[in-house]
Every structure is written in structure tokens, then in C-alpha cells.
mmCIF file of C-alpha atoms in Angstrom:
data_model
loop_
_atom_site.group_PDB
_atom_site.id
_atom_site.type_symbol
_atom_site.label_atom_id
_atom_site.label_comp_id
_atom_site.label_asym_id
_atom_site.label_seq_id
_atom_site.Cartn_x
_atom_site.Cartn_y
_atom_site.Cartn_z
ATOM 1 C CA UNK Q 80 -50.448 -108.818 -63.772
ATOM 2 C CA UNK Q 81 -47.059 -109.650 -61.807
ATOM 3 C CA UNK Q 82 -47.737 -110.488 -58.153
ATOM 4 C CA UNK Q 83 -45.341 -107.520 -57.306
ATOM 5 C CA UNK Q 84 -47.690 -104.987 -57.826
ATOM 6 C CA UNK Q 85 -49.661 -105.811 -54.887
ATOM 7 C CA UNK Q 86 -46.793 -104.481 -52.419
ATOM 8 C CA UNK Q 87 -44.208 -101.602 -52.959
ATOM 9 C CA UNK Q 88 -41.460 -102.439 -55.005
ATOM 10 C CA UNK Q 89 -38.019 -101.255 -53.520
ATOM 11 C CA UNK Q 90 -34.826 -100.384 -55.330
ATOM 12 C CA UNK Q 91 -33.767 -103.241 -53.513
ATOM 13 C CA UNK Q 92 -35.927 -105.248 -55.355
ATOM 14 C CA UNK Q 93 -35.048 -104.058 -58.629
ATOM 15 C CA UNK Q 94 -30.966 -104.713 -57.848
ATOM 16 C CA UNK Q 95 -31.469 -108.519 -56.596
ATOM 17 C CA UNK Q 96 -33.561 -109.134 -59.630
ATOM 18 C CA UNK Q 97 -31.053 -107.872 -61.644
ATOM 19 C CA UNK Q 98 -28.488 -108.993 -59.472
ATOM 20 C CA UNK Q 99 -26.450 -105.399 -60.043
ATOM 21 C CA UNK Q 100 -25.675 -102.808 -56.534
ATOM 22 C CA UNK Q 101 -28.071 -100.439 -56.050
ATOM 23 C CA UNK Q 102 -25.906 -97.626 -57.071
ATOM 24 C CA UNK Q 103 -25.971 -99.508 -60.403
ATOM 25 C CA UNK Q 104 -29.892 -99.318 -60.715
ATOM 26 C CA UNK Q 105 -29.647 -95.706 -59.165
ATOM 27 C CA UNK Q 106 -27.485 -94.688 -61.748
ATOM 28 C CA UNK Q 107 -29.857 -96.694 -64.261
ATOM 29 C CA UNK Q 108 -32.899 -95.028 -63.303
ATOM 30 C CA UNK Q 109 -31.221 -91.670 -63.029
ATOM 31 C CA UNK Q 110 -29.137 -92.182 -66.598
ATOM 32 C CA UNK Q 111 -25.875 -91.585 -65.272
ATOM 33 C CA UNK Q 112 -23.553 -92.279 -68.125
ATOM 34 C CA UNK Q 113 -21.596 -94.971 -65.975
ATOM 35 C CA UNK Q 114 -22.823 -97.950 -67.298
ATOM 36 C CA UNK Q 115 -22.912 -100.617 -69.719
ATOM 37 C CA UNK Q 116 -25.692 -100.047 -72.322
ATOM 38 C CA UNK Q 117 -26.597 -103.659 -72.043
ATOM 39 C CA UNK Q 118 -26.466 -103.486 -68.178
ATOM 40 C CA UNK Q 119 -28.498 -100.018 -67.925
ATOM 41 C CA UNK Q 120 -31.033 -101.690 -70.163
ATOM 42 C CA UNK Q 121 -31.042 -105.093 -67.935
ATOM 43 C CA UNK Q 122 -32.003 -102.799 -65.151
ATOM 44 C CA UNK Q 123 -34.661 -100.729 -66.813
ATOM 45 C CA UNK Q 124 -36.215 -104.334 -68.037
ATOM 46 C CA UNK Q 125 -36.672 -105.402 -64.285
ATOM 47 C CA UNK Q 126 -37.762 -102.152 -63.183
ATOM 48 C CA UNK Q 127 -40.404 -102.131 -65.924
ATOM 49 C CA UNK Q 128 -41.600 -105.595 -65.177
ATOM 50 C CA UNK Q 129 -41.757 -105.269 -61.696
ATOM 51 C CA UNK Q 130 -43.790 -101.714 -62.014
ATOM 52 C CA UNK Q 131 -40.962 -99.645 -59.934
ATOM 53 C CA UNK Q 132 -41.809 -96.283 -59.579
ATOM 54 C CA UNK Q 133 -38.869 -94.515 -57.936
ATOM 55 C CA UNK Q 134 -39.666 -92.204 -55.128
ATOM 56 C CA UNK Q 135 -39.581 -88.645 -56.900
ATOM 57 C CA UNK Q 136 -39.885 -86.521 -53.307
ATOM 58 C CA UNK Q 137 -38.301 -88.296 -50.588
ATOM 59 C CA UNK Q 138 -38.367 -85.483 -47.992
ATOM 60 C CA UNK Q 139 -41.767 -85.858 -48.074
ATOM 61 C CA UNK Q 140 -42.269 -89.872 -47.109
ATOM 62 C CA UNK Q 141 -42.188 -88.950 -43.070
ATOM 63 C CA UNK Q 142 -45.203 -86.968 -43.698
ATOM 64 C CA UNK Q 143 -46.915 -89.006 -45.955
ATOM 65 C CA UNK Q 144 -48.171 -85.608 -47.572
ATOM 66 C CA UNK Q 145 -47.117 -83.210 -49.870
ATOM 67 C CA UNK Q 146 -49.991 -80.513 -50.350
ATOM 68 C CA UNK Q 147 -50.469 -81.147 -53.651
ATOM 69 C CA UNK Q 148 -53.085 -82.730 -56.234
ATOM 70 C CA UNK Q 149 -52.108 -83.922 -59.673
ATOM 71 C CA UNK Q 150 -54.020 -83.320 -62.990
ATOM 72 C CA UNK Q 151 -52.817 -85.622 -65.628
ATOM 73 C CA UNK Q 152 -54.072 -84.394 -69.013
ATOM 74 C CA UNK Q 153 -53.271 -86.028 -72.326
ATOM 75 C CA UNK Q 154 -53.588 -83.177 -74.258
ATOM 76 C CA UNK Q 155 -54.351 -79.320 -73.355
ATOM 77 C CA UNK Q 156 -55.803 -77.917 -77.056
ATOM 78 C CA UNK Q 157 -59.060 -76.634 -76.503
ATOM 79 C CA UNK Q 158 -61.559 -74.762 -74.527
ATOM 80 C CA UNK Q 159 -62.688 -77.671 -71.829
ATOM 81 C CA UNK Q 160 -58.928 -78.233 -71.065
ATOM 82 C CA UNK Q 161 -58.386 -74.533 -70.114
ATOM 83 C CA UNK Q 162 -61.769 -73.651 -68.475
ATOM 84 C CA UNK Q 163 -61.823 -77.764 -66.583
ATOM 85 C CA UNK Q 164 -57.860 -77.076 -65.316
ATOM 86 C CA UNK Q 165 -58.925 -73.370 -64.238
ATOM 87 C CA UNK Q 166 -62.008 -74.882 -62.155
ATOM 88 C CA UNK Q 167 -59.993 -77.961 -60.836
ATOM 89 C CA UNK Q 168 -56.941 -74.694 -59.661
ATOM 90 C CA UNK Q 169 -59.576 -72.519 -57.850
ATOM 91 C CA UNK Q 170 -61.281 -75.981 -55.780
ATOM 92 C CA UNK Q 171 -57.526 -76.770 -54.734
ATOM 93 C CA UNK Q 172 -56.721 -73.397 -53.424
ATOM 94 C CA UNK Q 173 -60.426 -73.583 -51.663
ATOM 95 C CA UNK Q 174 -59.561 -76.977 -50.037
ATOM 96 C CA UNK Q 175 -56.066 -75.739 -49.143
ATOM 97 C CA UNK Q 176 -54.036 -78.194 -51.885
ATOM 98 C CA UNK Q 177 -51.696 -76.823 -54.403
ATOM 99 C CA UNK Q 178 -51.932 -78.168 -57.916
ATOM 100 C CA UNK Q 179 -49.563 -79.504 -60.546
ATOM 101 C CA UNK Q 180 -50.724 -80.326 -64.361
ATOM 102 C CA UNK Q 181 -48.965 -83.502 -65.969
ATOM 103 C CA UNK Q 182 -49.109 -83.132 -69.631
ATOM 104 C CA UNK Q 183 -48.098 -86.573 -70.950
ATOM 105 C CA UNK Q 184 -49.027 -89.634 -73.124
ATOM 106 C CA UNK Q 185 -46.351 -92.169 -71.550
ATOM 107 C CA UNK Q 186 -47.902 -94.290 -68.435
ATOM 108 C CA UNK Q 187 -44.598 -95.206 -66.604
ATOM 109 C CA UNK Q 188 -44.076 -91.497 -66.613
ATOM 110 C CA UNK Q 189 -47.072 -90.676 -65.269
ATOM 111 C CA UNK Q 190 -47.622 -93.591 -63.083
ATOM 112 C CA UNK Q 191 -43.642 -92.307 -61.574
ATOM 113 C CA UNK Q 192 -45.377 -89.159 -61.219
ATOM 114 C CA UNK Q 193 -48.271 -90.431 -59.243
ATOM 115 C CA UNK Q 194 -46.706 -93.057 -57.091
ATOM 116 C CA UNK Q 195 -43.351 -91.056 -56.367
ATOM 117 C CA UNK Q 196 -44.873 -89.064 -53.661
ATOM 118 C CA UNK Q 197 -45.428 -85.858 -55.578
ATOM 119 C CA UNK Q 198 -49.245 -85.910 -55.014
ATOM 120 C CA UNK Q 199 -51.475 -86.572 -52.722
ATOM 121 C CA UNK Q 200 -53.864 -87.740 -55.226
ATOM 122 C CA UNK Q 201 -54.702 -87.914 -58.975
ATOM 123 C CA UNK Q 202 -57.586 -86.350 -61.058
ATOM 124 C CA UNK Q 203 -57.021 -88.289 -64.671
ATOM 125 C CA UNK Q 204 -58.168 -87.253 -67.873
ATOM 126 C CA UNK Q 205 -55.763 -88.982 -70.279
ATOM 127 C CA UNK Q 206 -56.277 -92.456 -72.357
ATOM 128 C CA UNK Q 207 -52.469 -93.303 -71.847
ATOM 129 C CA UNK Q 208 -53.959 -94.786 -68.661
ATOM 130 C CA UNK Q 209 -55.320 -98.284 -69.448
ATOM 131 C CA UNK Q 210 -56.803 -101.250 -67.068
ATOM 132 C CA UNK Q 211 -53.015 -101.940 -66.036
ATOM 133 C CA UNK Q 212 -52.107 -98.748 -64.616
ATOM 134 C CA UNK Q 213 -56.110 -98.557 -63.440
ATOM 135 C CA UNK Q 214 -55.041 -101.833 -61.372
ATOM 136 C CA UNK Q 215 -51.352 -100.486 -60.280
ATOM 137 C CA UNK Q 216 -53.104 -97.625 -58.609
ATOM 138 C CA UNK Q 217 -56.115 -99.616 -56.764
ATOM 139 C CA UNK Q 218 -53.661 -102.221 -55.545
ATOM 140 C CA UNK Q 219 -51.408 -98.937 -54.491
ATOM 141 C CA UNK Q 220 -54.261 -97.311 -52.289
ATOM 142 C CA UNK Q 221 -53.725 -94.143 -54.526
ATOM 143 C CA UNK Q 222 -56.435 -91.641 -54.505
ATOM 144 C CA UNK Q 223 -57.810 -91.113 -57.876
ATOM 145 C CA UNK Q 224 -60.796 -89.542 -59.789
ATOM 146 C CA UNK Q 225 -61.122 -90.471 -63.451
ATOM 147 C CA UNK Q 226 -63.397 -87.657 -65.518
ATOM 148 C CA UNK Q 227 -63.134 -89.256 -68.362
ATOM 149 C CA UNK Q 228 -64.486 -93.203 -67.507
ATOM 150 C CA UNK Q 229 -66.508 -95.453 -65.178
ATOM 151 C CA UNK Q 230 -64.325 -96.441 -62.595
ATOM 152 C CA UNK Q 231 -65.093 -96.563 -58.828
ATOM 153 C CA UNK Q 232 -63.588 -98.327 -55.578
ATOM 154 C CA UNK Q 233 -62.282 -97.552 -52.438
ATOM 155 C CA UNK Q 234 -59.650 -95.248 -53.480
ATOM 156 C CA UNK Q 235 -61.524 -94.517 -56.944
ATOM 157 C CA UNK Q 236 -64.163 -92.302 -57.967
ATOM 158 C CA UNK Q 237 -65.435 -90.948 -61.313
ATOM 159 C CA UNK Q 238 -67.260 -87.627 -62.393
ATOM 160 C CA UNK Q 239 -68.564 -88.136 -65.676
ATOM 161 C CA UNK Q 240 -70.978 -86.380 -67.903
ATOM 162 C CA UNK Q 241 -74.240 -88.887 -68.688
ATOM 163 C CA UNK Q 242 -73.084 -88.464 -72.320
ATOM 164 C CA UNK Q 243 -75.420 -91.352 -73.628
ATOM 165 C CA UNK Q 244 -78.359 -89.072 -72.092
ATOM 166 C CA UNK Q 245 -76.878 -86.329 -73.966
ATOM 167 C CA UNK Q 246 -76.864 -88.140 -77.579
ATOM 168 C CA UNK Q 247 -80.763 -89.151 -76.440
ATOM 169 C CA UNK Q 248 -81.555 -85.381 -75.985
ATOM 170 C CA UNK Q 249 -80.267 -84.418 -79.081
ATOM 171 C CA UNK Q 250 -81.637 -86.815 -80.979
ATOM 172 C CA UNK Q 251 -84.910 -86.173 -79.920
ATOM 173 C CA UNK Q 252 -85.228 -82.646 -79.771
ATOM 174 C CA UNK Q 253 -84.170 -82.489 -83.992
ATOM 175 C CA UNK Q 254 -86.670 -85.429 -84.147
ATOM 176 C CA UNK Q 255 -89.321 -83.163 -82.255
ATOM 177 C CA UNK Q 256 -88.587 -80.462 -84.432
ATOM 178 C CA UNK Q 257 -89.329 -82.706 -87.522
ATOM 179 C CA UNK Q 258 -85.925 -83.847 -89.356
ATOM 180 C CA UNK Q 259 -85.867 -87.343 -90.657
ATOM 181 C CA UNK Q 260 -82.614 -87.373 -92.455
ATOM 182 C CA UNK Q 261 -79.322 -86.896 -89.790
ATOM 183 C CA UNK Q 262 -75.757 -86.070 -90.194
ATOM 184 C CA UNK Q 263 -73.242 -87.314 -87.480
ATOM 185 C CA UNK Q 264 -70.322 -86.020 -86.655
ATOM 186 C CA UNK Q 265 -67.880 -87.969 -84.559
ATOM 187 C CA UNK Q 266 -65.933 -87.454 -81.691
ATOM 188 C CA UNK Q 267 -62.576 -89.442 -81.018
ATOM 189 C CA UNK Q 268 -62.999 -93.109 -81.308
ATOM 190 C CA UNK Q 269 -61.961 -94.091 -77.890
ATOM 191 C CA UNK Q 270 -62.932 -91.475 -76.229
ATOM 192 C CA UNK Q 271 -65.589 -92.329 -73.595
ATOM 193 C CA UNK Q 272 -67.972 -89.081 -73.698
ATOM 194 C CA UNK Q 273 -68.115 -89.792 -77.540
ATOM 195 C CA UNK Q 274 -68.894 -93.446 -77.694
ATOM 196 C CA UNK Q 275 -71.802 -92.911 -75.007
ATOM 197 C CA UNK Q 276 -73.011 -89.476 -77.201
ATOM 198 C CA UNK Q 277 -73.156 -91.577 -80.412
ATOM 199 C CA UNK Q 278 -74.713 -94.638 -78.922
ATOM 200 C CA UNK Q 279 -77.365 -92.000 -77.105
ATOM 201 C CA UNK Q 280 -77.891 -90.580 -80.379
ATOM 202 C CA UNK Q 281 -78.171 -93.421 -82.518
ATOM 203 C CA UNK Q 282 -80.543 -95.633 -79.858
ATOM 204 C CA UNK Q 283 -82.650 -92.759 -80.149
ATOM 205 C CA UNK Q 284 -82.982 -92.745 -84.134
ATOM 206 C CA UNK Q 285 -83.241 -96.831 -84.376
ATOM 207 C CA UNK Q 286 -86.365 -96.865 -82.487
ATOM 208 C CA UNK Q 287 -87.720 -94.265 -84.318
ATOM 209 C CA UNK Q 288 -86.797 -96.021 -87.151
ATOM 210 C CA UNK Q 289 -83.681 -94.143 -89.050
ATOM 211 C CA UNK Q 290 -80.902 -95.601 -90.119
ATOM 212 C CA UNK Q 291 -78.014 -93.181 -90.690
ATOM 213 C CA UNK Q 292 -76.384 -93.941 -94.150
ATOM 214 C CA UNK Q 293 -72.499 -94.441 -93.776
ATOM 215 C CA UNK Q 294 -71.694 -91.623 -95.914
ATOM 216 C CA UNK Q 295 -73.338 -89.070 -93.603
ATOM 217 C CA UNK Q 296 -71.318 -90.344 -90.362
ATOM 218 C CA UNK Q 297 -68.388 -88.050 -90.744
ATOM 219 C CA UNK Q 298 -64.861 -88.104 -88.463
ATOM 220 C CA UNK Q 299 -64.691 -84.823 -86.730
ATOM 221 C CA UNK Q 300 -62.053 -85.953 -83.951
ATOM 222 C CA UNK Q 301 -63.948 -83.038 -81.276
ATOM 223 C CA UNK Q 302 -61.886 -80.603 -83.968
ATOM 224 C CA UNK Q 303 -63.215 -77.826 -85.491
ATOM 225 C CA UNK Q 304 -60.913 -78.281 -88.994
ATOM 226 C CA UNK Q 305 -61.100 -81.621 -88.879
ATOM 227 C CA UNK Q 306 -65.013 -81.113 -88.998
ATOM 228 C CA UNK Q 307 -64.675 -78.895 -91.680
ATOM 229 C CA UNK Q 308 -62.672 -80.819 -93.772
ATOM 230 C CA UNK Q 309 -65.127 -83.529 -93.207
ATOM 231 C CA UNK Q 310 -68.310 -81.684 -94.347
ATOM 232 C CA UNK Q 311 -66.600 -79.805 -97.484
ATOM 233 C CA UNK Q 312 -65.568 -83.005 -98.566
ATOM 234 C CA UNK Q 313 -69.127 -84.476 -98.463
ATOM 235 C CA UNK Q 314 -70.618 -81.088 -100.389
ATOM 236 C CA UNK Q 315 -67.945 -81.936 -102.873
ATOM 237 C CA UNK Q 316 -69.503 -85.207 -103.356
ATOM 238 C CA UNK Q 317 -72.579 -84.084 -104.645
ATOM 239 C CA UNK Q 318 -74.598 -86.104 -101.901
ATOM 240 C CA UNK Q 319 -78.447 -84.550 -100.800
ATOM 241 C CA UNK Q 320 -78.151 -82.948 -97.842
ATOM 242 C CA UNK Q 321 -79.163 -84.062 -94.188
ATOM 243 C CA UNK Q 322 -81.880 -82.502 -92.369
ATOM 244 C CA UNK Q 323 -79.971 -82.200 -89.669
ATOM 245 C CA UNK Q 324 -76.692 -82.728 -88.304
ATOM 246 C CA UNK Q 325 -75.328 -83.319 -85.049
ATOM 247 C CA UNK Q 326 -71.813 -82.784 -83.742
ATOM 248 C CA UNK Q 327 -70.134 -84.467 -80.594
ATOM 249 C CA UNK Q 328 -68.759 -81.530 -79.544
ATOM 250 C CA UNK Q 329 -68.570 -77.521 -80.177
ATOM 251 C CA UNK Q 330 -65.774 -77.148 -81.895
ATOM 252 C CA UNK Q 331 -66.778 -79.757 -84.964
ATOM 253 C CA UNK Q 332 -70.277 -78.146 -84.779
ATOM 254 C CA UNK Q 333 -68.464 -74.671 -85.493
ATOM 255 C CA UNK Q 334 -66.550 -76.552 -88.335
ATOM 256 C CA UNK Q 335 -70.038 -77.785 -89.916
ATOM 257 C CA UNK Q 336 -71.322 -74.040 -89.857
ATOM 258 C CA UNK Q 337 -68.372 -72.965 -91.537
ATOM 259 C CA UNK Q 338 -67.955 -75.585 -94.090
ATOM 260 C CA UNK Q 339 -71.903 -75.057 -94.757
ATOM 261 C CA UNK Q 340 -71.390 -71.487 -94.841
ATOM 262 C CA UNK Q 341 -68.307 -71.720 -97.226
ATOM 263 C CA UNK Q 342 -70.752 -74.150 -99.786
ATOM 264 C CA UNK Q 343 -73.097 -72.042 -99.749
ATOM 265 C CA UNK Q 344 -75.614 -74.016 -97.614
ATOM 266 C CA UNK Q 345 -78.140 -71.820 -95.554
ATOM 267 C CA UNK Q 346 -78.154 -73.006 -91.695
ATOM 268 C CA UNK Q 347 -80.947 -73.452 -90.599
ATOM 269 C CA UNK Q 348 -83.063 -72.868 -93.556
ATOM 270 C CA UNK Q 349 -81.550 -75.834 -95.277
ATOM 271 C CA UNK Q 350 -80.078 -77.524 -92.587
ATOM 272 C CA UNK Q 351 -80.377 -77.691 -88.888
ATOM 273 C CA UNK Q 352 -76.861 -77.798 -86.786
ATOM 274 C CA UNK Q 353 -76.444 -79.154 -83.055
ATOM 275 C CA UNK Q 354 -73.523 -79.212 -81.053
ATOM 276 C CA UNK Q 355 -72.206 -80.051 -77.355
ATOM 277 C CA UNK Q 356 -70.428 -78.307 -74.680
ATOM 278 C CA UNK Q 357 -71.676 -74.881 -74.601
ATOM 279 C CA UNK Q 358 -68.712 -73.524 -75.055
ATOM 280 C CA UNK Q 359 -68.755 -69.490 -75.268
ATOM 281 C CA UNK Q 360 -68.295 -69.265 -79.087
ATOM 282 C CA UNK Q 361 -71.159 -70.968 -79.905
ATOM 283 C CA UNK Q 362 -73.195 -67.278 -78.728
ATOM 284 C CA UNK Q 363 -70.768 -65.703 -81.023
ATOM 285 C CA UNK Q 364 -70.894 -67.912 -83.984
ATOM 286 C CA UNK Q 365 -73.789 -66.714 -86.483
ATOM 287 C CA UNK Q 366 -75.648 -68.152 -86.769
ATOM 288 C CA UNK Q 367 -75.251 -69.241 -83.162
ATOM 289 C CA UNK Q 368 -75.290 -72.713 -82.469
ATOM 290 C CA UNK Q 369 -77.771 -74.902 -80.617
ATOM 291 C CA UNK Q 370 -76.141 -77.065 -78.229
ATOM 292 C CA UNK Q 371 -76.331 -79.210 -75.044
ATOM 293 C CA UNK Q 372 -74.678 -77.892 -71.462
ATOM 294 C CA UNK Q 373 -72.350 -80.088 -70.365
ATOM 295 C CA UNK Q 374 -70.884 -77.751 -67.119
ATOM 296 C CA UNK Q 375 -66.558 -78.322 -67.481
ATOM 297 C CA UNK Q 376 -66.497 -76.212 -64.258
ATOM 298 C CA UNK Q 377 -68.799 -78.447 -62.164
ATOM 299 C CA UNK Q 378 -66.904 -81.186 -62.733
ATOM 300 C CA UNK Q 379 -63.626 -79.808 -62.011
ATOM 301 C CA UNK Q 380 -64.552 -78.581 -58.493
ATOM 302 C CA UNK Q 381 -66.434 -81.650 -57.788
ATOM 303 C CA UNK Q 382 -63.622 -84.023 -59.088
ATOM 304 C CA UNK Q 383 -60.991 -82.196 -56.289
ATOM 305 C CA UNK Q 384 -64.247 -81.739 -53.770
ATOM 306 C CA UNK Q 385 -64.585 -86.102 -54.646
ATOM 307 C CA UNK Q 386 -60.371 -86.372 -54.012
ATOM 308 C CA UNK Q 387 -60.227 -84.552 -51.396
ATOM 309 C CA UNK Q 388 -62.717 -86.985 -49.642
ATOM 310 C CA UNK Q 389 -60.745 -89.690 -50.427
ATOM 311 C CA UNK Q 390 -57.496 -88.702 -49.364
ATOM 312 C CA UNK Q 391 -59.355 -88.308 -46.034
ATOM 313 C CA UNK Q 392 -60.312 -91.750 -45.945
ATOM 314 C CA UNK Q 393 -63.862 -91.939 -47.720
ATOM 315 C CA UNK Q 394 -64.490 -94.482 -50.525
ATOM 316 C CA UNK Q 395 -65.103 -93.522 -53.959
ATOM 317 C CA UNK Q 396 -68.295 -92.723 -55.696
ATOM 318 C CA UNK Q 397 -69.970 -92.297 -59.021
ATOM 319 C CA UNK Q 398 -70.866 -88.768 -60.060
ATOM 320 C CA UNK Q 399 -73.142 -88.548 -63.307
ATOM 321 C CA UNK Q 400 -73.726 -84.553 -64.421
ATOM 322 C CA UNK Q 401 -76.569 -84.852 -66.604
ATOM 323 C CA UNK Q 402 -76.853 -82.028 -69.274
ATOM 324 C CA UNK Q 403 -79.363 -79.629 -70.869
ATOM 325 C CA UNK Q 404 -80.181 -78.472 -74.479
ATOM 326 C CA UNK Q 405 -79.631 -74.658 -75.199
ATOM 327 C CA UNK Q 406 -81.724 -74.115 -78.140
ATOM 328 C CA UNK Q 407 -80.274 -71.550 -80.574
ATOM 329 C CA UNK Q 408 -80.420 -70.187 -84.155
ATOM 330 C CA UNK Q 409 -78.849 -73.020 -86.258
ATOM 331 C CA UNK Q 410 -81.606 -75.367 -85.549
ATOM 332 C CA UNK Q 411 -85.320 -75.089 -86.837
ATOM 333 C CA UNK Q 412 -88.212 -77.080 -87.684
ATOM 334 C CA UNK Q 413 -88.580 -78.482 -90.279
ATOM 335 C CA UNK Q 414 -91.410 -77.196 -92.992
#
């Protein structure tokens, strides 16, 4: 990490480092077609290296405040992003902000975004952020809630589900209800609320002492084809089948009850079927699915409620929503 990013770099900066005008890095940053390739990309090295982030709403730098709160999602498929942006929409309008969604997967874009004055603050739920542009922003003094990691300061807080308690409660509720043999169906790899489920989950089993055979941990991705690809493919293998089998999220549970469903496999009567989320269609799936509550809402309104703090000057906090099992009809005991 370049000592520049513990003060604000100027466009003055950038020019004397790159010893060009700064109409030069102006037109650089703003991709006039004036220049010289290999001077525009001179420029956009320097600016790069020394973390410049160009002021994106200058009118607003006398009052230090613009009104608004930033969401920066890396992707918007899928029922947590709509009903977690519609909760995080109403808590602005309650707490008198406006708010704009970033959809993006590039962190100089987003980090422009954040540090060009167009918020006031930044909820993030995207893994294009990574411990550099989680060190930018603390050495800025931006306000920032992360939903989807551990990551708390002065000007940092996080609201995060207590996934790994979530994996636990699964695995012992299909353990109280007599299954010995477990499917697992994974989430994406580096996604934090999936590695805490599966080590939950799997802590759980070890000391009861199961081991889960390679073959039955299975890539969902948190998609519902991707789960049923997944589980077809096994059937098609000819493998016995778990006892139970527990998805990271909704939507690959859904894909296990259809890919069962498809092969012929009776849920629960032949195998018991557990997802996470609570999302509506698992009480419209049949047989409906089991699950554990993981309340999106909540931790919208408490991530702006948590900003909102912040912006006013209080440090950053840890908030842990712990989750509950909603027992359905895929899951039984087992005779």
C-alpha cells in the first residue's frame, strides 16, 4: 500500500507525477480524444497507482453532503437482491437519504463512485471489493457497512447473518430427526455466508462422527439450475442416495426437489431436503421446503439505520442476525 492513500490525492498530484498539465490528465481521465495513446495511458498508470478517484459531483464539496446512500451490488439475479435493495430503499426514504444502486464488478469504478462525492456513505455487498479498497476507504474516513463480511472500525460496520450458526442448526435438526448419510450442496466458493454455512454444517457432522463422502458435496453456486444439474448428474451415476441433503441457499434447495422429482426420487419419503433463506417459493414448492430464516429485510434497514449512525459521527459496530429453522414437508424422520 502506497503512502498516498493516506491523504487525498489531487489532480495536481496525478499531473506532476506524470509531469503532463492538468488539462492533459483531465482530458485523460475524461477520454477526450486529444491525446497521445502512450501519454493518455502514462496518465491513467499514475492515477491508478496513486488511487485517484476524481471528484464525480463537485457542486456538492461546499456541503460536504449530497443526500444520498450508495448500494454497491455485484450482481442483482435473485430474490435477496430484490427484496434486500427494496428494504435498504424504504430505510433511506425513512431516514430522509435518497438511494442509488451501483451494479458493478470493477473496484476503481466503484471506489470513483464512492470517493467522488456521490454518496454520503456505502452499504457493500460485492466481492470486487478486496482488503485494498477495504483499506482505501478506512484511511478515507468513508462511511461504510459491509453485509456480506466481518469488517468493523471507526467508519466501518458489518451486518451479517451468523451463517456458521445456521449450518449448526441444520445439521442438527436432520441429525435429530435421524439421517446419518448427508448431501451438501454448495454455495459460491468465496462467498462469506457460504463458507461459514458449510463449516457450521460440517463441525456439526464431525463431532457426531460423519464424514461426508466427496461425491455427495455437490457445486450449486446459490443457483437453482446449477443445483439441478448437480443432483441429476449424481442420479445418473448410479450412487445410493443420501439421507438427507442440505442446500446453502433456496434456490439450489428448489433445484434438488426438482432434479429428485424429475428421477423419480420421493422427497421426503426417500430423502429429506433443507434449504436457507426462506424465500417465498419455498411455501409454494411441493413439496414445500424446510428451511432456515435468514430475514434479507432486517438487514437492509439495519445496514442504512448502522450508516446513517456513522455518517453522524458514531463508530462502527458488529451486527450478527442469528436465524431460525422453518420446518416443512421435504424433511422427515427417518424410519
Amino acid at each position: 500500500m502506497s503512502k498516498e492513500t493516506n491523504k487525498k490525492i489531487t489532480i495536481k498530484d496525478v499531473a506532476k507525477e506524470a509531469g503532463v498539465s492538468i488539462s492533459t490528465v483531465s482530458n485523460a481521465l475524461n477520454n477526450v480524444n486529444v491525446l497521445h495513446p502512450d501519454t493518455k495511458e502514462r496518465v491513467l498508470e499514475v492515477a491508478r497507482r496513486l488511487n485517484y478517484t476524481p471528484n464525480l459531483n463537485g457542486r456538492n464539496l461546499k456541503a460536504q453532503a449530497t443526500g444520498v446512500l450508495g448500494l454497491f451490488l455485484g450482481a442483482i439475479r435473485g430474490p435477496y437482491y430484490g427484496e434486500l435493495s427494496d428494504a435498504v430503499n424504504r430505510a433511506c426514504q425513512e431516514g430522509g437519504y435518497e438511494l442509488e444502486i451501483f451494479l458493478s464488478s470493477d473496484p476503481s469504478h466503484i471506489l470513483a463512485n464512492i470517493m467522488g462525492h456521490r454518496v454520503d456513505g456505502a452499504i457493500i455487498l460485492n466481492s470486487a471489493i478486496g482488503p485494498e479498497q477495504e483499506q482505501i476507504l478506512k484511511n478515507q474516513g468513508i462511511p461504510t457497512v459491509y453485509i456480506d463480511r466481518i469488517l468493523v472500525g471507526e467508519r466501518s460496520s458489518s451486518v451479517v447473518f451468523d451463517s456458521h450458526s445456521g449450518g449448526e442448526q441444520a445439521a442438527k435438526f436432520l441429525l435429530e430427526l435421524g439421517h446419518k448419510k448427508f448431501m451438501y450442496i454448495e454455495g459460491v466458493s468465496d462467498n462469506y455466508d457460504s463458507i461459514e454455512r458449510k463449516k457450521g454444517f460440517f463441525e456439526v457432522l464431525k463431532r457426531a462422527g460423519i464424514t461426508v463422502d466427496k461425491d455427495y458435496i455437490l457445486k450449486g453456486e446459490f443457483e437453482r439450475v446449477n443445483a439441478y444439474n448437480a443432483v441429476r448428474d449424481f442420479l445418473e451415476s448410479g450412487k445410493p442416495l443420501p439421507d438427507a441433503v442440505f442446500a446453502a441457499n433456496d434456490l439450489s434447495a428448489i433445484g434438488v426437489l426438482e432434479a429428485f422429482r424429475d428421477g423419480g426420487v420421493k422427497v421426503p419419503d426417500q430423502v429429506s431436503v433443507m434449504g436457507c433463506d426462506d424465500i417465498e417459493t419455498t411455501r409454494l414448492v411441493s413439496p414445500s421446503c424446510t428451511t432456515i430464516r435468514t430475514f434479507f429485510e432486517k438487514q437492509g434497514i439495519i445496514a442504512v439505520e448502522q450508516l446513517i449512525r456513522m455518517i453522524k459521527g458514531d463508530p462502527g459496530e458488529l451486527i450478527t442476525l442469528n436465524g431460525r429453522i422453518i420446518p416443512r414437508d421435504s424433511t422427515t424422520a427417518k424410519d
